[in-house]
Structures are given as structure tokens and as C-alpha cells.
């Protein structure tokens, strides 16, 4: 059975508060899709709306301590977050985060009651070398806490070369990767591996959302640039809605 789709915006280090009313109206009107906005931590409480799940973009794995500039899971939950992205490729690259650290963050997030969105993805050089599936499944195995469940954890496959570039993989390549991620989840978690949603991320926009969201095992999208404008984000929510044909 198809999993309920999740469309999650990742605002990164941008603010789009003026778009929130239109986004929340669309989320309320499309109740059979989960809609999330992962905002900068300072905007979490301001972003909260009844129809939307608010997420953070990173967390520390420790509950407290001498970690200047970091935020604990409890702090994010206290601010109103119910989800958190961990292991985004920008953090893996810019902050040299390892998959082991990502696993510790995901574990802390789930223990603290947040849904973890664990990101994985290959670089262009890795894809060109024919290693995309091996790289992503290896990252997944190292980043996923062993007790992960469909209720607690979401996977986001985001090819690094597709993020913010306007380029997306061929539908066949997305299908191959999502099938491989699904198989790896089942290998790691048993039958529960069928219950985790696998989002696609990387240059999702209104013009490609319907095609991407129709691919088997694409259970939603993690949307960067296009989540900053309701005029772009709302059609992506609509494209994920089973009751509305694409182009509605
Ligand atoms: P993009 O970013 O949609 O702007 O490509 C996606 C992401 O990094 O999550």
C-alpha cells in the first residue's frame, strides 16, 4: 500500500514568513498529504500553523553541554519543532559531518520525540563512476539507527549534484535509487523497512513534481528553493495529493 506522502520544505538559511499563510491554507485544503516546513531555528515558533509540521534543520546528539552554537533536540521540541533534518549534504560537506554523527543525531531526535529526516545522496563524480547506489546504500546503513520505524524516521534521497542546480536525475535513475533504498531499509530493519517514507530531493519544482512523485517508492519530496515561494510550493503539495490530478 502506498505510504502517505510528505512534502517538506527546507528553507535552509532563508526566511519566507510572508508565504506561510498561503502555504498553511494549501496544507489545510490537502489534508491527505503531510506538509512540513523546516525553518531556521529562530523561526520555528513563528512558523507554527495547525495544518503544518514544523521542522528544524539540524540538532546536536547530546542533551546539553559545552557545544557553543548548537541546539539540543529538547530545545527544538520546546520551540515547537516536531521534525528535524539530519545529515543534509550541505552539512556533511560544510561541517564535515560523518554518517556516524548523523546516526547519533537521528537517534537523539527520535529519543526526544522528533521525526528524523535522514538525508543521503551521491556526488556527481560518484554517479559518473557508476557508484551512486553503492554510495547511497552505504551512507544509509551507517546513518540509520537500528531501531528506526516508519513513525519515527523518514529518508531523503538527495543527489548532491541536483541540489539547487535545476538538474534532476532521469526518472529511471530515481526509480532505481528508491528501489535500492527500499531494499536496504528492509535488509536493515526487516518488514518495518517498508514503512519508512523515502523522499526525493534536489531541484523539485512545480514542473517536475508530478513525474517525480509518481515514481514507485517516492513517498514525498524535500524541497529547497521552491519552498520559499507559495506559488511554487503549493503546486508541489497539489501534485502529491491523490484526489487532485496533476495540473490541478
Ligand atoms: P533544492 O534543495 O530543492 O533547492 O534543490 C533541496 C534540498 O537541499 O533539500
XYZ file of N, CA, C and O in Angstrom, residues 57 62 65 83 95-96 132 198-199 206 241:
44
model
N 16.535 22.057 11.110
C 17.432 21.626 10.023
C 18.659 20.878 10.515
O 19.471 20.408 9.711
N 23.902 15.411 21.768
C 23.915 15.476 23.223
C 22.719 16.274 23.734
O 22.196 17.158 23.042
N 25.240 20.740 27.244
C 26.682 20.744 27.456
C 27.391 21.877 26.747
O 26.775 22.811 26.248
N 9.903 17.750 13.829
C 10.782 17.013 12.922
C 12.141 17.692 12.927
O 12.252 18.864 13.293
N 30.308 21.070 7.136
C 30.650 20.854 8.541
C 31.300 19.498 8.770
O 31.455 19.064 9.905
N 31.639 18.831 7.668
C 32.362 17.547 7.733
C 31.655 16.535 8.625
O 32.285 15.809 9.384
N 26.749 5.283 -7.606
C 25.691 6.001 -6.881
C 24.953 5.093 -5.896
O 24.795 5.432 -4.718
N 10.340 7.472 1.836
C 11.574 7.844 1.143
C 11.245 9.050 0.268
O 10.511 8.936 -0.716
N 11.771 10.218 0.660
C 11.534 11.445 -0.112
C 12.595 11.564 -1.189
O 13.733 11.133 -1.002
N 7.410 22.878 -9.494
C 6.071 22.526 -9.979
C 6.106 21.729 -11.279
O 5.306 20.823 -11.478
N -1.140 15.188 -3.987
C -2.469 14.874 -3.465
C -3.179 13.890 -4.375
O -3.457 14.214 -5.523
